[in-house]
C-alpha cells in the first residue's frame, strides 16, 4: 500500500513538473520575441506570468514536503509495531534500488532543475537592466524577488541544504517543535530583548573560558598542593560532575524565570573561583575541589539555550543559536590562551598571584563585572505556559489554499489530524498517548527516555564518544606533553588555543560545502572513522614518542570530532521526538547530560590512570576511547538506514 501511494506521489510530481516546464518554455519563447521588440507593458505581464509559475512551483514544493513528512511518519508508526526494524528494511530495499521511487520524493532533482530555470529568468528580468550577465555569472548577487526567496527556502528544507550559519546553529540543538503561527511569532517579538540575549551569550562565553582556563596549569597546581599531577583529571572533571545536577535544576528553574538563575549562576561562579584561587595559600586540595564544584553548580547553559528557544523570534533564532555555539567555541579557545598570558608570580599582602591562582582571580573579577551588568541590563520576559499546550496544527487545511491547478483534489497522504489509524490512535509524530497528550513535553527523565528511539540513542552514544575523546585529549594534554616533551605552560596553552580556534573554520567548511555534497549520515560515518584513526595514531607504541606524532594525531582527533559533532547534532534534531522540543527535559538537556557524563568519565579515567606506571598513562587513557569509538561505529552501521 505504501509503495502504491509513493508511486501516485511520484507520477503526480512528474506530471506537474512537466506542466511547469512546458509553461516556462512557452514564456521563454515570448521572452525571446520581447528581447527583439521591447514593450514595457508586455515585459511586465511576462514577469508576472513567471511569478505565477513560481507560486505554483511553491505549492508543488510544499506538497512534496508534506508527503515526505507523511512517509517518515508512516515509517515511524510501523517501527513501533515492528520494534524499530521496518524503516531499516524499507529504506534498504526501496531507496537503494536502481528504480527507486522513494528517492524521487526525497531527492527531486527534476524540481531543482525547474527552480533553476525559473530563478534564472526572473532574476534576468529583475537585475539585468540591459546587461547580458546571468545569475551564473554573478553568484554573489542576491535575488530580490520574494517568490524566489520562498522557493529557495522550500528547496533548502527539502534537500536539507545548509550554510555555515544554519549548520552552526544546529549545534545548539534547539529543536523546533512546529512552524509557529504569525501570532506566536508576534509574541516572541514582544518577549525579545537584545541586551538580555547578549547577556545569555556572554554567560555562555565566560563559562567556557572558566572551564578551560585551568587546563594548562591544573597538573602544576595539584603538584604544588602535594597531590599527583594526574589529579588534574579530578580538578577539571569536578566542574562537570556538578554540572550533571545543575543542568536539571537550571532547566526546571527556567520554566519560571531567566533572571534569577543567571544571578545565582554568577554568584556561584564568583565564589567558586575565589575558593579556587585561595586554595594555594590555604594549601588545601579540598578547597580547590569545592571551588570547582561550585563553578559546576553555576552552569547556566540550560538557561542560555532555553532563553533562545523561548524568547528569540523565529526570524533570528538561527543566528542566536549560531551565536550560542560561537560563544562556546571562542570561550574554549580563549580559556587556554588567557592562561598562557597569566605567567607571573607576586604576592599582595598574604595572597599569592601566580599562574595557578591567577585564573581563579581573573574569573572572579569577570563574574563580578558580569553580575553588575546583569543586574542593570537584564529584562525578565513575561512567562507563559505555551509549552504545556498542544501546538497548533499548522498542517491543517494547508492544501485547501494550495491546490495544484485541477489535478489535486485530496492530499495523497491524509493529514494526521484528519484520519485515525486502525487502533484508534491519532497519527501524531512520535505519539504515545492520543489527543493533546501526544504533544505535551516530557515531565521526567524516565518519560523523556521512553521517547528515545534506537536512532536517537545511537546519536547520543556518538555524542558521548566524541565528547569523551575530546576531553581525554584536552584534559591530559598538560600532563602528557610535560611528561614526554617537557613543554612549558605557555606552550601547552598555545597548543590548546590553536585546537580551539579550528572549531569555527572547520564548521564553516563542513556547513557550506560538505553537507551540501554528501548526506549527513555519510559524513557522520566518515568522521567517526577519522576519529578512530586519530585515536589509533595517538597510541605510544615504541619508546620514541615524537612531537609530530602527538600534534598530528591530536589535530586529526579534535577536528574529526568537531565535524562529527555538527552532523551528529543535525541528525539528532531530525530524529528526536517533537515532544522533546520544550519543557524541562528537552533534547538540549539530554545532549548536555550525555556530553557532561562523558567528560566526568574521561577526567576520572585520567586520575585513575595516574596510579599506574607513567609510561602507560597515555595508552591506558586512550584505550576506553578506542573501544567506545568502535562501539559507536558498529551502532551507526546497525541504524544507518533509519537516518533517512
PDB file of N, CA, C and O in Angstrom, residues 14-82:
ATOM      1  N   UNK A  14       5.889  14.127 -11.307  1.00  0.00           N
ATOM      2  CA  UNK A  14       6.473  14.213 -12.651  1.00  0.00           C
ATOM      3  C   UNK A  14       5.521  14.930 -13.617  1.00  0.00           C
ATOM      4  O   UNK A  14       5.953  15.726 -14.461  1.00  0.00           O
ATOM      5  N   UNK A  15       4.216  14.641 -13.468  1.00  0.00           N
ATOM      6  CA  UNK A  15       3.232  15.299 -14.329  1.00  0.00           C
ATOM      7  C   UNK A  15       3.254  16.812 -14.128  1.00  0.00           C
ATOM      8  O   UNK A  15       3.278  17.588 -15.093  1.00  0.00           O
ATOM      9  N   UNK A  16       3.269  17.233 -12.860  1.00  0.00           N
ATOM     10  CA  UNK A  16       3.267  18.667 -12.561  1.00  0.00           C
ATOM     11  C   UNK A  16       4.577  19.335 -12.979  1.00  0.00           C
ATOM     12  O   UNK A  16       4.573  20.476 -13.445  1.00  0.00           O
ATOM     13  N   UNK A  17       5.681  18.620 -12.823  1.00  0.00           N
ATOM     14  CA  UNK A  17       6.957  19.160 -13.293  1.00  0.00           C
ATOM     15  C   UNK A  17       6.906  19.420 -14.797  1.00  0.00           C
ATOM     16  O   UNK A  17       7.390  20.447 -15.287  1.00  0.00           O
ATOM     17  N   UNK A  18       6.320  18.472 -15.524  1.00  0.00           N
ATOM     18  CA  UNK A  18       6.216  18.633 -16.973  1.00  0.00           C
ATOM     19  C   UNK A  18       5.360  19.831 -17.351  1.00  0.00           C
ATOM     20  O   UNK A  18       5.707  20.594 -18.267  1.00  0.00           O
ATOM     21  N   UNK A  19       4.230  20.016 -16.638  1.00  0.00           N
ATOM     22  CA  UNK A  19       3.360  21.156 -16.912  1.00  0.00           C
ATOM     23  C   UNK A  19       4.073  22.474 -16.638  1.00  0.00           C
ATOM     24  O   UNK A  19       3.974  23.429 -17.421  1.00  0.00           O
ATOM     25  N   UNK A  20       4.788  22.518 -15.514  1.00  0.00           N
ATOM     26  CA  UNK A  20       5.524  23.741 -15.172  1.00  0.00           C
ATOM     27  C   UNK A  20       6.629  24.009 -16.186  1.00  0.00           C
ATOM     28  O   UNK A  20       6.848  25.158 -16.605  1.00  0.00           O
ATOM     29  N   UNK A  21       7.342  22.947 -16.583  1.00  0.00           N
ATOM     30  CA  UNK A  21       8.420  23.108 -17.564  1.00  0.00           C
ATOM     31  C   UNK A  21       7.858  23.592 -18.902  1.00  0.00           C
ATOM     32  O   UNK A  21       8.464  24.451 -19.575  1.00  0.00           O
ATOM     33  N   UNK A  22       6.693  23.072 -19.276  1.00  0.00           N
ATOM     34  CA  UNK A  22       6.069  23.490 -20.531  1.00  0.00           C
ATOM     35  C   UNK A  22       5.682  24.964 -20.483  1.00  0.00           C
ATOM     36  O   UNK A  22       5.885  25.709 -21.451  1.00  0.00           O
ATOM     37  N   UNK A  23       5.126  25.393 -19.351  1.00  0.00           N
ATOM     38  CA  UNK A  23       4.756  26.804 -19.201  1.00  0.00           C
ATOM     39  C   UNK A  23       5.979  27.712 -19.259  1.00  0.00           C
ATOM     40  O   UNK A  23       5.946  28.772 -19.895  1.00  0.00           O
ATOM     41  N   UNK A  24       7.075  27.286 -18.602  1.00  0.00           N
ATOM     42  CA  UNK A  24       8.303  28.091 -18.633  1.00  0.00           C
ATOM     43  C   UNK A  24       8.863  28.164 -20.046  1.00  0.00           C
ATOM     44  O   UNK A  24       9.360  29.204 -20.496  1.00  0.00           O
ATOM     45  N   UNK A  25       8.764  27.049 -20.766  1.00  0.00           N
ATOM     46  CA  UNK A  25       9.266  27.027 -22.145  1.00  0.00           C
ATOM     47  C   UNK A  25       8.468  28.002 -23.025  1.00  0.00           C
ATOM     48  O   UNK A  25       9.047  28.751 -23.827  1.00  0.00           O
ATOM     49  N   UNK A  26       7.136  28.024 -22.899  1.00  0.00           N
ATOM     50  CA  UNK A  26       6.308  28.938 -23.684  1.00  0.00           C
ATOM     51  C   UNK A  26       6.601  30.396 -23.314  1.00  0.00           C
ATOM     52  O   UNK A  26       6.652  31.273 -24.187  1.00  0.00           O
ATOM     53  N   UNK A  27       6.799  30.645 -22.018  1.00  0.00           N
ATOM     54  CA  UNK A  27       7.153  32.005 -21.591  1.00  0.00           C
ATOM     55  C   UNK A  27       8.516  32.407 -22.132  1.00  0.00           C
ATOM     56  O   UNK A  27       8.751  33.578 -22.453  1.00  0.00           O
ATOM     57  N   UNK A  28       9.408  31.416 -22.255  1.00  0.00           N
ATOM     58  CA  UNK A  28      10.730  31.695 -22.816  1.00  0.00           C
ATOM     59  C   UNK A  28      10.648  32.129 -24.271  1.00  0.00           C
ATOM     60  O   UNK A  28      11.415  32.994 -24.723  1.00  0.00           O
ATOM     61  N   UNK A  29       9.709  31.531 -25.016  1.00  0.00           N
ATOM     62  CA  UNK A  29       9.526  31.933 -26.413  1.00  0.00           C
ATOM     63  C   UNK A  29       9.023  33.374 -26.494  1.00  0.00           C
ATOM     64  O   UNK A  29       9.473  34.162 -27.337  1.00  0.00           O
ATOM     65  N   UNK A  30       8.097  33.732 -25.599  1.00  0.00           N
ATOM     66  CA  UNK A  30       7.608  35.115 -25.570  1.00  0.00           C
ATOM     67  C   UNK A  30       8.734  36.076 -25.178  1.00  0.00           C
ATOM     68  O   UNK A  30       8.818  37.183 -25.708  1.00  0.00           O
ATOM     69  N   UNK A  31       9.553  35.633 -24.256  1.00  0.00           N
ATOM     70  CA  UNK A  31      10.676  36.473 -23.810  1.00  0.00           C
ATOM     71  C   UNK A  31      11.633  36.752 -24.962  1.00  0.00           C
ATOM     72  O   UNK A  31      12.144  37.871 -25.120  1.00  0.00           O
ATOM     73  N   UNK A  32      11.896  35.736 -25.785  1.00  0.00           N
ATOM     74  CA  UNK A  32      12.801  35.919 -26.927  1.00  0.00           C
ATOM     75  C   UNK A  32      12.257  36.972 -27.894  1.00  0.00           C
ATOM     76  O   UNK A  32      13.008  37.822 -28.395  1.00  0.00           O
ATOM     77  N   UNK A  33      10.941  36.934 -28.127  1.00  0.00           N
ATOM     78  CA  UNK A  33      10.314  37.915 -29.020  1.00  0.00           C
ATOM     79  C   UNK A  33      10.409  39.316 -28.428  1.00  0.00           C
ATOM     80  O   UNK A  33      10.711  40.297 -29.125  1.00  0.00           O
ATOM     81  N   UNK A  34      10.167  39.412 -27.128  1.00  0.00           N
ATOM     82  CA  UNK A  34      10.203  40.720 -26.467  1.00  0.00           C
ATOM     83  C   UNK A  34      11.610  41.312 -26.438  1.00  0.00           C
ATOM     84  O   UNK A  34      11.769  42.532 -26.428  1.00  0.00           O
ATOM     85  N   UNK A  35      12.638  40.479 -26.382  1.00  0.00           N
ATOM     86  CA  UNK A  35      14.008  40.987 -26.414  1.00  0.00           C
ATOM     87  C   UNK A  35      14.313  41.650 -27.754  1.00  0.00           C
ATOM     88  O   UNK A  35      15.118  42.591 -27.831  1.00  0.00           O
ATOM     89  N   UNK A  36      13.657  41.148 -28.798  1.00  0.00           N
ATOM     90  CA  UNK A  36      13.865  41.741 -30.119  1.00  0.00           C
ATOM     91  C   UNK A  36      13.024  43.005 -30.293  1.00  0.00           C
ATOM     92  O   UNK A  36      13.466  43.981 -30.914  1.00  0.00           O
ATOM     93  N   UNK A  37      11.802  43.032 -29.773  1.00  0.00           N
ATOM     94  CA  UNK A  37      10.920  44.188 -29.864  1.00  0.00           C
ATOM     95  C   UNK A  37      10.381  44.517 -28.461  1.00  0.00           C
ATOM     96  O   UNK A  37       9.282  44.111 -28.083  1.00  0.00           O
ATOM     97  N   UNK A  38      11.191  45.232 -27.660  1.00  0.00           N
ATOM     98  CA  UNK A  38      10.803  45.506 -26.269  1.00  0.00           C
ATOM     99  C   UNK A  38       9.501  46.297 -26.171  1.00  0.00           C
ATOM    100  O   UNK A  38       9.270  47.241 -26.923  1.00  0.00           O
ATOM    101  N   UNK A  39       8.645  45.858 -25.238  1.00  0.00           N
ATOM    102  CA  UNK A  39       7.390  46.542 -24.933  1.00  0.00           C
ATOM    103  C   UNK A  39       7.217  46.458 -23.417  1.00  0.00           C
ATOM    104  O   UNK A  39       7.014  45.371 -22.857  1.00  0.00           O
ATOM    105  N   UNK A  40       7.297  47.591 -22.739  1.00  0.00           N
ATOM    106  CA  UNK A  40       7.340  47.589 -21.274  1.00  0.00           C
ATOM    107  C   UNK A  40       6.101  46.946 -20.656  1.00  0.00           C
ATOM    108  O   UNK A  40       6.194  46.210 -19.678  1.00  0.00           O
ATOM    109  N   UNK A  41       4.928  47.198 -21.226  1.00  0.00           N
ATOM    110  CA  UNK A  41       3.711  46.619 -20.650  1.00  0.00           C
ATOM    111  C   UNK A  41       3.712  45.097 -20.791  1.00  0.00           C
ATOM    112  O   UNK A  41       3.324  44.371 -19.863  1.00  0.00           O
ATOM    113  N   UNK A  42       4.166  44.610 -21.947  1.00  0.00           N
ATOM    114  CA  UNK A  42       4.219  43.160 -22.153  1.00  0.00           C
ATOM    115  C   UNK A  42       5.318  42.515 -21.297  1.00  0.00           C
ATOM    116  O   UNK A  42       5.153  41.383 -20.825  1.00  0.00           O
ATOM    117  N   UNK A  43       6.431  43.252 -21.117  1.00  0.00           N
ATOM    118  CA  UNK A  43       7.502  42.744 -20.246  1.00  0.00           C
ATOM    119  C   UNK A  43       6.976  42.585 -18.823  1.00  0.00           C
ATOM    120  O   UNK A  43       7.251  41.588 -18.139  1.00  0.00           O
ATOM    121  N   UNK A  44       6.197  43.579 -18.365  1.00  0.00           N
ATOM    122  CA  UNK A  44       5.623  43.495 -17.017  1.00  0.00           C
ATOM    123  C   UNK A  44       4.681  42.295 -16.902  1.00  0.00           C
ATOM    124  O   UNK A  44       4.712  41.551 -15.927  1.00  0.00           O
ATOM    125  N   UNK A  45       3.833  42.089 -17.923  1.00  0.00           N
ATOM    126  CA  UNK A  45       2.906  40.953 -17.916  1.00  0.00           C
ATOM    127  C   UNK A  45       3.659  39.622 -17.929  1.00  0.00           C
ATOM    128  O   UNK A  45       3.264  38.665 -17.250  1.00  0.00           O
ATOM    129  N   UNK A  46       4.764  39.589 -18.696  1.00  0.00           N
ATOM    130  CA  UNK A  46       5.552  38.356 -18.767  1.00  0.00           C
ATOM    131  C   UNK A  46       6.200  38.036 -17.425  1.00  0.00           C
ATOM    132  O   UNK A  46       6.239  36.878 -16.995  1.00  0.00           O
ATOM    133  N   UNK A  47       6.696  39.090 -16.762  1.00  0.00           N
ATOM    134  CA  UNK A  47       7.304  38.873 -15.447  1.00  0.00           C
ATOM    135  C   UNK A  47       6.271  38.360 -14.447  1.00  0.00           C
ATOM    136  O   UNK A  47       6.550  37.472 -13.633  1.00  0.00           O
ATOM    137  N   UNK A  48       5.062  38.906 -14.505  1.00  0.00           N
ATOM    138  CA  UNK A  48       4.006  38.425 -13.616  1.00  0.00           C
ATOM    139  C   UNK A  48       3.633  36.982 -13.943  1.00  0.00           C
ATOM    140  O   UNK A  48       3.295  36.202 -13.043  1.00  0.00           O
ATOM    141  N   UNK A  49       3.701  36.631 -15.244  1.00  0.00           N
ATOM    142  CA  UNK A  49       3.413  35.245 -15.627  1.00  0.00           C
ATOM    143  C   UNK A  49       4.466  34.299 -15.057  1.00  0.00           C
ATOM    144  O   UNK A  49       4.149  33.194 -14.593  1.00  0.00           O
ATOM    145  N   UNK A  50       5.724  34.731 -15.078  1.00  0.00           N
ATOM    146  CA  UNK A  50       6.793  33.931 -14.462  1.00  0.00           C
ATOM    147  C   UNK A  50       6.551  33.784 -12.954  1.00  0.00           C
ATOM    148  O   UNK A  50       6.754  32.710 -12.376  1.00  0.00           O
ATOM    149  N   UNK A  51       6.113  34.865 -12.332  1.00  0.00           N
ATOM    150  CA  UNK A  51       5.840  34.800 -10.888  1.00  0.00           C
ATOM    151  C   UNK A  51       4.689  33.849 -10.587  1.00  0.00           C
ATOM    152  O   UNK A  51       4.700  33.156  -9.559  1.00  0.00           O
ATOM    153  N   UNK A  52       3.688  33.833 -11.469  1.00  0.00           N
ATOM    154  CA  UNK A  52       2.570  32.906 -11.281  1.00  0.00           C
ATOM    155  C   UNK A  52       3.059  31.463 -11.336  1.00  0.00           C
ATOM    156  O   UNK A  52       2.628  30.610 -10.537  1.00  0.00           O
ATOM    157  N   UNK A  53       3.984  31.187 -12.269  1.00  0.00           N
ATOM    158  CA  UNK A  53       4.598  29.850 -12.314  1.00  0.00           C
ATOM    159  C   UNK A  53       5.345  29.586 -11.009  1.00  0.00           C
ATOM    160  O   UNK A  53       5.305  28.477 -10.460  1.00  0.00           O
ATOM    161  N   UNK A  54       6.028  30.628 -10.516  1.00  0.00           N
ATOM    162  CA  UNK A  54       6.768  30.479  -9.256  1.00  0.00           C
ATOM    163  C   UNK A  54       5.861  30.121  -8.096  1.00  0.00           C
ATOM    164  O   UNK A  54       6.195  29.269  -7.265  1.00  0.00           O
ATOM    165  N   UNK A  55       4.686  30.749  -8.022  1.00  0.00           N
ATOM    166  CA  UNK A  55       3.744  30.435  -6.945  1.00  0.00           C
ATOM    167  C   UNK A  55       3.226  29.001  -7.070  1.00  0.00           C
ATOM    168  O   UNK A  55       3.066  28.305  -6.060  1.00  0.00           O
ATOM    169  N   UNK A  56       2.953  28.563  -8.288  1.00  0.00           N
ATOM    170  CA  UNK A  56       2.521  27.174  -8.470  1.00  0.00           C
ATOM    171  C   UNK A  56       3.632  26.193  -8.121  1.00  0.00           C
ATOM    172  O   UNK A  56       3.377  25.115  -7.558  1.00  0.00           O
ATOM    173  N   UNK A  57       4.866  26.564  -8.458  1.00  0.00           N
ATOM    174  CA  UNK A  57       6.004  25.717  -8.093  1.00  0.00           C
ATOM    175  C   UNK A  57       6.149  25.634  -6.578  1.00  0.00           C
ATOM    176  O   UNK A  57       6.459  24.571  -6.019  1.00  0.00           O
ATOM    177  N   UNK A  58       5.890  26.750  -5.906  1.00  0.00           N
ATOM    178  CA  UNK A  58       5.964  26.767  -4.445  1.00  0.00           C
ATOM    179  C   UNK A  58       4.915  25.836  -3.847  1.00  0.00           C
ATOM    180  O   UNK A  58       5.181  25.117  -2.879  1.00  0.00           O
ATOM    181  N   UNK A  59       3.727  25.807  -4.435  1.00  0.00           N
ATOM    182  CA  UNK A  59       2.687  24.880  -3.974  1.00  0.00           C
ATOM    183  C   UNK A  59       3.123  23.424  -4.164  1.00  0.00           C
ATOM    184  O   UNK A  59       2.886  22.576  -3.294  1.00  0.00           O
ATOM    185  N   UNK A  60       3.783  23.164  -5.289  1.00  0.00           N
ATOM    186  CA  UNK A  60       4.249  21.800  -5.550  1.00  0.00           C
ATOM    187  C   UNK A  60       5.331  21.391  -4.547  1.00  0.00           C
ATOM    188  O   UNK A  60       5.349  20.260  -4.047  1.00  0.00           O
ATOM    189  N   UNK A  61       6.199  22.327  -4.245  1.00  0.00           N
ATOM    190  CA  UNK A  61       7.261  22.041  -3.269  1.00  0.00           C
ATOM    191  C   UNK A  61       6.659  21.742  -1.897  1.00  0.00           C
ATOM    192  O   UNK A  61       7.110  20.833  -1.189  1.00  0.00           O
ATOM    193  N   UNK A  62       5.653  22.489  -1.512  1.00  0.00           N
ATOM    194  CA  UNK A  62       5.005  22.253  -0.221  1.00  0.00           C
ATOM    195  C   UNK A  62       4.271  20.911  -0.216  1.00  0.00           C
ATOM    196  O   UNK A  62       4.214  20.233   0.811  1.00  0.00           O
ATOM    197  N   UNK A  63       3.689  20.572  -1.362  1.00  0.00           N
ATOM    198  CA  UNK A  63       3.041  19.263  -1.494  1.00  0.00           C
ATOM    199  C   UNK A  63       4.054  18.136  -1.285  1.00  0.00           C
ATOM    200  O   UNK A  63       3.803  17.171  -0.557  1.00  0.00           O
ATOM    201  N   UNK A  64       5.232  18.256  -1.918  1.00  0.00           N
ATOM    202  CA  UNK A  64       6.275  17.239  -1.764  1.00  0.00           C
ATOM    203  C   UNK A  64       6.745  17.186  -0.308  1.00  0.00           C
ATOM    204  O   UNK A  64       6.926  16.113   0.270  1.00  0.00           O
ATOM    205  N   UNK A  65       6.917  18.367   0.288  1.00  0.00           N
ATOM    206  CA  UNK A  65       7.394  18.416   1.682  1.00  0.00           C
ATOM    207  C   UNK A  65       6.403  17.742   2.620  1.00  0.00           C
ATOM    208  O   UNK A  65       6.790  16.974   3.507  1.00  0.00           O
ATOM    209  N   UNK A  66       5.100  17.994   2.409  1.00  0.00           N
ATOM    210  CA  UNK A  66       4.088  17.386   3.270  1.00  0.00           C
ATOM    211  C   UNK A  66       4.093  15.866   3.124  1.00  0.00           C
ATOM    212  O   UNK A  66       3.989  15.130   4.101  1.00  0.00           O
ATOM    213  N   UNK A  67       4.218  15.389   1.880  1.00  0.00           N
ATOM    214  CA  UNK A  67       4.199  13.949   1.661  1.00  0.00           C
ATOM    215  C   UNK A  67       5.479  13.272   2.131  1.00  0.00           C
ATOM    216  O   UNK A  67       5.448  12.134   2.607  1.00  0.00           O
ATOM    217  N   UNK A  68       6.622  13.963   2.019  1.00  0.00           N
ATOM    218  CA  UNK A  68       7.868  13.415   2.561  1.00  0.00           C
ATOM    219  C   UNK A  68       7.755  13.258   4.072  1.00  0.00           C
ATOM    220  O   UNK A  68       8.168  12.246   4.654  1.00  0.00           O
ATOM    221  N   UNK A  69       7.153  14.274   4.729  1.00  0.00           N
ATOM    222  CA  UNK A  69       6.918  14.176   6.177  1.00  0.00           C
ATOM    223  C   UNK A  69       5.957  13.036   6.488  1.00  0.00           C
ATOM    224  O   UNK A  69       6.150  12.290   7.450  1.00  0.00           O
ATOM    225  N   UNK A  70       4.926  12.902   5.647  1.00  0.00           N
ATOM    226  CA  UNK A  70       3.963  11.820   5.861  1.00  0.00           C
ATOM    227  C   UNK A  70       4.591  10.448   5.753  1.00  0.00           C
ATOM    228  O   UNK A  70       4.284   9.545   6.542  1.00  0.00           O
ATOM    229  N   UNK A  71       5.503  10.269   4.786  1.00  0.00           N
ATOM    230  CA  UNK A  71       6.188   8.977   4.635  1.00  0.00           C
ATOM    231  C   UNK A  71       7.017   8.673   5.873  1.00  0.00           C
ATOM    232  O   UNK A  71       7.014   7.541   6.378  1.00  0.00           O
ATOM    233  N   UNK A  72       7.720   9.689   6.379  1.00  0.00           N
ATOM    234  CA  UNK A  72       8.533   9.471   7.594  1.00  0.00           C
ATOM    235  C   UNK A  72       7.646   9.078   8.775  1.00  0.00           C
ATOM    236  O   UNK A  72       8.008   8.219   9.578  1.00  0.00           O
ATOM    237  N   UNK A  73       6.477   9.728   8.887  1.00  0.00           N
ATOM    238  CA  UNK A  73       5.571   9.405   9.989  1.00  0.00           C
ATOM    239  C   UNK A  73       5.047   7.982   9.878  1.00  0.00           C
ATOM    240  O   UNK A  73       4.936   7.265  10.879  1.00  0.00           O
ATOM    241  N   UNK A  74       4.722   7.580   8.650  1.00  0.00           N
ATOM    242  CA  UNK A  74       4.234   6.209   8.440  1.00  0.00           C
ATOM    243  C   UNK A  74       5.315   5.200   8.816  1.00  0.00           C
ATOM    244  O   UNK A  74       5.042   4.190   9.488  1.00  0.00           O
ATOM    245  N   UNK A  75       6.552   5.460   8.399  1.00  0.00           N
ATOM    246  CA  UNK A  75       7.649   4.543   8.722  1.00  0.00           C
ATOM    247  C   UNK A  75       7.866   4.473  10.236  1.00  0.00           C
ATOM    248  O   UNK A  75       8.101   3.398  10.795  1.00  0.00           O
ATOM    249  N   UNK A  76       7.760   5.624  10.907  1.00  0.00           N
ATOM    250  CA  UNK A  76       7.899   5.626  12.366  1.00  0.00           C
ATOM    251  C   UNK A  76       6.775   4.825  13.017  1.00  0.00           C
ATOM    252  O   UNK A  76       6.991   4.115  13.994  1.00  0.00           O
ATOM    253  N   UNK A  77       5.576   4.955  12.454  1.00  0.00           N
ATOM    254  CA  UNK A  77       4.430   4.248  13.011  1.00  0.00           C
ATOM    255  C   UNK A  77       4.624   2.736  12.903  1.00  0.00           C
ATOM    256  O   UNK A  77       4.361   1.982  13.851  1.00  0.00           O
ATOM    257  N   UNK A  78       5.083   2.288  11.739  1.00  0.00           N
ATOM    258  CA  UNK A  78       5.332   0.856  11.560  1.00  0.00           C
ATOM    259  C   UNK A  78       6.496   0.391  12.427  1.00  0.00           C
ATOM    260  O   UNK A  78       6.524  -0.757  12.887  1.00  0.00           O
ATOM    261  N   UNK A  79       7.470   1.283  12.643  1.00  0.00           N
ATOM    262  CA  UNK A  79       8.595   0.926  13.513  1.00  0.00           C
ATOM    263  C   UNK A  79       8.114   0.564  14.912  1.00  0.00           C
ATOM    264  O   UNK A  79       8.652  -0.335  15.556  1.00  0.00           O
ATOM    265  N   UNK A  80       7.097   1.278  15.378  1.00  0.00           N
ATOM    266  CA  UNK A  80       6.581   0.974  16.711  1.00  0.00           C
ATOM    267  C   UNK A  80       5.936  -0.405  16.763  1.00  0.00           C
ATOM    268  O   UNK A  80       5.980  -1.093  17.776  1.00  0.00           O
ATOM    269  N   UNK A  81       5.337  -0.806  15.650  1.00  0.00           N
ATOM    270  CA  UNK A  81       4.713  -2.130  15.609  1.00  0.00           C
ATOM    271  C   UNK A  81       5.756  -3.237  15.460  1.00  0.00           C
ATOM    272  O   UNK A  81       5.591  -4.326  15.984  1.00  0.00           O
ATOM    273  N   UNK A  82       6.830  -2.942  14.739  1.00  0.00           N
ATOM    274  CA  UNK A  82       7.815  -3.977  14.411  1.00  0.00           C
ATOM    275  C   UNK A  82       9.111  -3.859  15.215  1.00  0.00           C
ATOM    276  O   UNK A  82      10.106  -4.473  14.865  1.00  0.00           O
TER     277      UNK A  82
END
